mmCIF file of C-alpha atoms in Angstrom:
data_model
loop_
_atom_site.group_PDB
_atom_site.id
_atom_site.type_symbol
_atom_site.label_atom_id
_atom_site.label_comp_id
_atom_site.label_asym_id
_atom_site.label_seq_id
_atom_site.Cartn_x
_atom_site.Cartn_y
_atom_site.Cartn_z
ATOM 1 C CA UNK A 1 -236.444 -65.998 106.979
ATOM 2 C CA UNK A 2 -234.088 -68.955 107.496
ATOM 3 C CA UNK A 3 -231.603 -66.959 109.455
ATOM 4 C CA UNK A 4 -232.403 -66.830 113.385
ATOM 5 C CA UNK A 5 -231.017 -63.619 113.713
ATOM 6 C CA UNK A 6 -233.713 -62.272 110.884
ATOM 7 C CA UNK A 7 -236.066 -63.635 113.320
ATOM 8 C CA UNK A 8 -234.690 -62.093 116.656
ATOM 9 C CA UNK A 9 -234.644 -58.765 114.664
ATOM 10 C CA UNK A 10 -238.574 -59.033 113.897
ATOM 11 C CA UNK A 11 -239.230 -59.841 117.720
ATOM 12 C CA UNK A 12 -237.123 -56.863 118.813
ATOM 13 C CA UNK A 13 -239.209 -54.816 116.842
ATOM 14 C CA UNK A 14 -242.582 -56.713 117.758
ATOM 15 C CA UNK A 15 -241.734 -55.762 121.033
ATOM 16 C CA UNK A 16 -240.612 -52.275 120.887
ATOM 17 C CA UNK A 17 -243.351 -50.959 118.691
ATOM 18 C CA UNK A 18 -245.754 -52.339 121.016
ATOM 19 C CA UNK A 19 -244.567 -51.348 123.769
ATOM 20 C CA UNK A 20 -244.200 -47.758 121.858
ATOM 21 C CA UNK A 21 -247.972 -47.770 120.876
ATOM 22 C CA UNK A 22 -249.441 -49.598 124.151
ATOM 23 C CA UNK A 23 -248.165 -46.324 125.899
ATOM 24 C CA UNK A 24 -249.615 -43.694 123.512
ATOM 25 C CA UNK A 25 -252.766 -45.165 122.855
ATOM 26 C CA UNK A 26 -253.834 -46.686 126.442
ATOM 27 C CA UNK A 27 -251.863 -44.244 129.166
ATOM 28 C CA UNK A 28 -255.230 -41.943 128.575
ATOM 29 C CA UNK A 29 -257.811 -44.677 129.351
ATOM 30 C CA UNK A 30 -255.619 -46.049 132.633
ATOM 31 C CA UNK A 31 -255.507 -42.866 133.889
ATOM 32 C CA UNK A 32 -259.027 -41.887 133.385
ATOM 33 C CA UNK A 33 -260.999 -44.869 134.047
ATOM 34 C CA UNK A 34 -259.209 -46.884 136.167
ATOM 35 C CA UNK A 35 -257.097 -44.225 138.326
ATOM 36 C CA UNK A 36 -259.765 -41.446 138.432
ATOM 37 C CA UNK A 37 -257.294 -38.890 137.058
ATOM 38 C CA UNK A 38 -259.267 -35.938 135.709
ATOM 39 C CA UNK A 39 -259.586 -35.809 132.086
ATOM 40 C CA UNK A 40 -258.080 -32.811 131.494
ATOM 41 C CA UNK A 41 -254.767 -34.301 133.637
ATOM 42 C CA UNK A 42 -254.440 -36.792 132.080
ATOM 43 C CA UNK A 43 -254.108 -35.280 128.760
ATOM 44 C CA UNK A 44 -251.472 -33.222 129.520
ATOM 45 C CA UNK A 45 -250.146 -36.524 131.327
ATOM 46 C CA UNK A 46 -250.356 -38.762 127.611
ATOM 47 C CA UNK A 47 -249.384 -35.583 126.041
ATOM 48 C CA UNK A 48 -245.803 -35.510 127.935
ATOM 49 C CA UNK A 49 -245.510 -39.054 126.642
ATOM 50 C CA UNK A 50 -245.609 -37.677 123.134
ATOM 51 C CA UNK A 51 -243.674 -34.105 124.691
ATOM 52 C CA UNK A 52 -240.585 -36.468 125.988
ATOM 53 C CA UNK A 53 -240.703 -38.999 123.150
ATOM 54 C CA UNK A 54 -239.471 -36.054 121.008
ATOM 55 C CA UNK A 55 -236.714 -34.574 123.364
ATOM 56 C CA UNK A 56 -235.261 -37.935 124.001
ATOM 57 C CA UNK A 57 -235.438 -38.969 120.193
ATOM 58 C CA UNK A 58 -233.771 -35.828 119.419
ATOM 59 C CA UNK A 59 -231.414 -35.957 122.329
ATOM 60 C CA UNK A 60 -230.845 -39.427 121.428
ATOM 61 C CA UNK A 61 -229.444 -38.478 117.800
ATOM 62 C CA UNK A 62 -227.646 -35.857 119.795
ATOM 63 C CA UNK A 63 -225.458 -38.493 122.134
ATOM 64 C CA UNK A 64 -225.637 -41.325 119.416
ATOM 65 C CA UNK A 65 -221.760 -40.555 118.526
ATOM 66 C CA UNK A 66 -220.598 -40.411 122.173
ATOM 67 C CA UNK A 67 -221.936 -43.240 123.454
ATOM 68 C CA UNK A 68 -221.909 -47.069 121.628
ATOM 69 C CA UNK A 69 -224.981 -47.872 120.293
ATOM 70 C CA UNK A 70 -225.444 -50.917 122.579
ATOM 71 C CA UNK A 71 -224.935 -49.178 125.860
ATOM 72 C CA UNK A 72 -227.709 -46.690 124.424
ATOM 73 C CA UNK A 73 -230.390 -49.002 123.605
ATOM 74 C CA UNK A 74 -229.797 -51.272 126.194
ATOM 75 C CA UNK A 75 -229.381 -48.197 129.020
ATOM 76 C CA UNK A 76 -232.964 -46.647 127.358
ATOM 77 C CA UNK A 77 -234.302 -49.921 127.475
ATOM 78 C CA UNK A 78 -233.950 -50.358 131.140
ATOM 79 C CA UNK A 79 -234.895 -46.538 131.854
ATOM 80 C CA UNK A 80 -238.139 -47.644 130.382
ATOM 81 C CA UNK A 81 -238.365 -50.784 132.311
ATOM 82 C CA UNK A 82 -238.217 -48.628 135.444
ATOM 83 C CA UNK A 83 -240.493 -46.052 134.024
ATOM 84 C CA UNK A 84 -243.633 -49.139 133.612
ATOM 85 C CA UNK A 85 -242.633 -50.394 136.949
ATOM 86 C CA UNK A 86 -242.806 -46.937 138.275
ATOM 87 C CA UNK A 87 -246.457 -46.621 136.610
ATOM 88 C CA UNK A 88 -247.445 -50.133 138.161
ATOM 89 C CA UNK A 89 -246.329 -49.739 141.120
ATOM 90 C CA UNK A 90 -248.068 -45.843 141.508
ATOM 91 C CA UNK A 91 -246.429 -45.377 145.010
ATOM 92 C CA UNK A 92 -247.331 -41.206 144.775
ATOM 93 C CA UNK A 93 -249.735 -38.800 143.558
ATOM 94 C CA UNK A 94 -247.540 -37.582 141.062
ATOM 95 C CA UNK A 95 -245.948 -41.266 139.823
ATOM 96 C CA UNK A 96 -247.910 -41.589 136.813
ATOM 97 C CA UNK A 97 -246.545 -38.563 135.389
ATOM 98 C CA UNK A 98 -243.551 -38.951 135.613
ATOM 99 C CA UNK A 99 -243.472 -42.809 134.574
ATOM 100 C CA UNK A 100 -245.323 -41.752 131.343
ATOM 101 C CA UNK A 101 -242.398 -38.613 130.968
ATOM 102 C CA UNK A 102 -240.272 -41.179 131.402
ATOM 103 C CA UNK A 103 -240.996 -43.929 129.343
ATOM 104 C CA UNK A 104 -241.542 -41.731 126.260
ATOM 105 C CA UNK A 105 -238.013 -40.125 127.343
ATOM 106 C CA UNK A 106 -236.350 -43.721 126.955
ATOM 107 C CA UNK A 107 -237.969 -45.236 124.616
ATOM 108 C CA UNK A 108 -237.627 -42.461 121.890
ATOM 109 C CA UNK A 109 -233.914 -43.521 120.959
ATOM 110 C CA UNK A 110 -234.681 -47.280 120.571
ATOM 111 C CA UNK A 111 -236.575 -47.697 117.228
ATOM 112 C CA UNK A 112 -233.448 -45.860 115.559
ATOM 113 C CA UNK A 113 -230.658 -47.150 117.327
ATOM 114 C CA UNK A 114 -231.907 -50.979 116.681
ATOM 115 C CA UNK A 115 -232.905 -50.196 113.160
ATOM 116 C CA UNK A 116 -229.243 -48.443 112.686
ATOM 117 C CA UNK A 117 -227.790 -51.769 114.413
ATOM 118 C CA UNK A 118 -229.260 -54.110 111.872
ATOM 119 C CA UNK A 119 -226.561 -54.744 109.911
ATOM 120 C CA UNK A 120 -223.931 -55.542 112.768
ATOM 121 C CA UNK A 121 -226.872 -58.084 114.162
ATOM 122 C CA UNK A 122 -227.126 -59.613 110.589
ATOM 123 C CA UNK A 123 -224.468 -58.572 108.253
ATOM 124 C CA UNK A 124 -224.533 -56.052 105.981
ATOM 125 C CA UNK A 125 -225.815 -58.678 102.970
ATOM 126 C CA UNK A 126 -228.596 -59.155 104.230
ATOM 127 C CA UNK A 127 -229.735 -55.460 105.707
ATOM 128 C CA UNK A 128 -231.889 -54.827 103.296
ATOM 129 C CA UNK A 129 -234.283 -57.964 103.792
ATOM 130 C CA UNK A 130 -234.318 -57.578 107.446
ATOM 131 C CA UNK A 131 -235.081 -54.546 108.231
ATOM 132 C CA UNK A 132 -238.253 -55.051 105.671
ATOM 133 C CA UNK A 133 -239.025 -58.215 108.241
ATOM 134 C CA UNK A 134 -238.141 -56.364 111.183
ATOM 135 C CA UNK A 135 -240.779 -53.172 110.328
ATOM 136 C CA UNK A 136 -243.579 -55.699 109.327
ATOM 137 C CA UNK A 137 -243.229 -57.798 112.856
ATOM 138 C CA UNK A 138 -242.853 -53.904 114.050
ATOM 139 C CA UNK A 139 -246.462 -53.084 113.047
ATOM 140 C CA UNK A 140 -247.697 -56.326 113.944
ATOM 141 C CA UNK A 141 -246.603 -56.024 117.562
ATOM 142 C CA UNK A 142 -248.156 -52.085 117.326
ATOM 143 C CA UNK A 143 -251.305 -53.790 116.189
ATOM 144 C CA UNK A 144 -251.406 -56.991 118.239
ATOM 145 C CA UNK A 145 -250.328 -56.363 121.674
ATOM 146 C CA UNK A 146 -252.307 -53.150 121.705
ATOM 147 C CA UNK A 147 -255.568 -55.223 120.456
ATOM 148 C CA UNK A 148 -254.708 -57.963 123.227
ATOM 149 C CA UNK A 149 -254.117 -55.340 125.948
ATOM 150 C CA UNK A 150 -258.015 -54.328 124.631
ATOM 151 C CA UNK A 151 -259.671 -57.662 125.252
ATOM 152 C CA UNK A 152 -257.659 -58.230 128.567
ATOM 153 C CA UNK A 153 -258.542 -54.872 129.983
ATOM 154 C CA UNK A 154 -262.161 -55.687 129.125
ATOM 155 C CA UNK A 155 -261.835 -58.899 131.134
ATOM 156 C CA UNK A 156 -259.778 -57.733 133.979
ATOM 157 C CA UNK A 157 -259.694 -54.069 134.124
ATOM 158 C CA UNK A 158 -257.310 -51.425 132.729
ATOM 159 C CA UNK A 159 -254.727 -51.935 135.475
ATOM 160 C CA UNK A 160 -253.368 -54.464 132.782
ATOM 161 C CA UNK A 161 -251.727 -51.807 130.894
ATOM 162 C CA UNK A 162 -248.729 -51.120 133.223
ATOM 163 C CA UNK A 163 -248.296 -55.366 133.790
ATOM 164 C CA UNK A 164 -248.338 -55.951 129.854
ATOM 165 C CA UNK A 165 -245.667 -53.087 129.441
ATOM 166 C CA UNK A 166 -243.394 -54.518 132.251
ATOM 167 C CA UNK A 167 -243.698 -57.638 130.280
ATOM 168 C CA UNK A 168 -242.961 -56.343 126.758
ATOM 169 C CA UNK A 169 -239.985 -54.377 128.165
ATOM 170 C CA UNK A 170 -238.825 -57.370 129.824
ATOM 171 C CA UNK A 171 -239.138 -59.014 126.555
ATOM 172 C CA UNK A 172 -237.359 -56.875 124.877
ATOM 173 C CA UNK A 173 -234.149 -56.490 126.900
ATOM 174 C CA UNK A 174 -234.107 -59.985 127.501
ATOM 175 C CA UNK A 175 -234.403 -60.329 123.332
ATOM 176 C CA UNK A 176 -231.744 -57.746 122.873
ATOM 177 C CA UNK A 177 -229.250 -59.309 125.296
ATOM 178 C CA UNK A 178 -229.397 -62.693 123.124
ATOM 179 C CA UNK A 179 -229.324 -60.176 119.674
ATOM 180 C CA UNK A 180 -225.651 -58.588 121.571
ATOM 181 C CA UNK A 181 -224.785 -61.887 122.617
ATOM 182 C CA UNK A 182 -224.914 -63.394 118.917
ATOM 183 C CA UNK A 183 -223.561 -60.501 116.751
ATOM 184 C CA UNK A 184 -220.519 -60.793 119.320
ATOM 185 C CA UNK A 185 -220.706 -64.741 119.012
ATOM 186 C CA UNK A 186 -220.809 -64.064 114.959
ATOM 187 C CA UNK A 187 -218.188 -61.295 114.651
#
């Protein structure tokens, strides 16, 4: 816990997961309640979430060797960026569904590729400890910003899902520029 990049780890992964879980668990309720998208729609909308999560994290095993590991987070990472803006934004009839395809599409590689980067962030002696730190701040962030996004949609409406998962996105590419820039600074 004294090492800043043990730290930086466990905020990537605060991030990601809840960013991850914000989608699966609120996409439904947006949709529903504060969109007026039949329920039936929009469960086969938060079901493509789930649908594309799977073909991109199996796609994203598929191109892992072919492509470095940093352009392939940090690529997926911005795919999903444009994905939430895509779902705040809502220009179309059809923009929701393919934000949510999209997000889950891009996001699927990212929990693997920055768990499988873990040791180039921190060295390999201390692997072991950090990814431990980095899956506990993982469920926290599952947990927590979920739970927040609850008691600000009660206050301000459910339009605050797509706004909190522009801002966890941004979070976590800005977080994973400083994690490249000091494993390149350390190397």
């Amino acid at each position: 816990l004294s090492m800043g990049s043990a730290w930086l780890g466990g905020m990537l992964f605060f991030f990601y997961v809840g960013s991850e879980v914000l989608v699966g668990t609120w996409t439904f309720s947006l949709l529903t309640e504060a969109r007026g998208v039949p329920e039936a729609t929009a469960g086969l909308i938060t079901g493509s979430y789930w649908f594309t999560f799977t073909i991109g994290r199996i796609l994203g095993g598929l191109v892992a060797h072919r492509l470095s590991l940093q352009k392939l987070v940090g690529g997926c990472i911005i795919v999903a960026l444009l994905g939430a803006l895509l779902l705040l934004w809502d220009p179309f009839a059809y923009a929701s569904v393919l934000a949510v395809a999209l997000i889950g599409f891009a996001v699927a590689p990212i929990y693997p590729g920055l768990m499988s980067g873990t040791a180039q962030r921190v060295g390999l002696a201390h692997t072991e400890n950090v990814v431990g730190i980095q899956t506990a701040f993982g469920q926290l962030g599952g947990v927590g910003i979920v739970s927040l996004v609850g008691v600000m949609a009660r206050r301000w409406g459910l339009e605050v899902v797509p706004i909190v998962l522009c801002v966890t996105l941004t979070s976590l590419l800005i977080l994973y520029r400083m994690a490249l820039s000091g494993s390149r600074a350390g190397s």
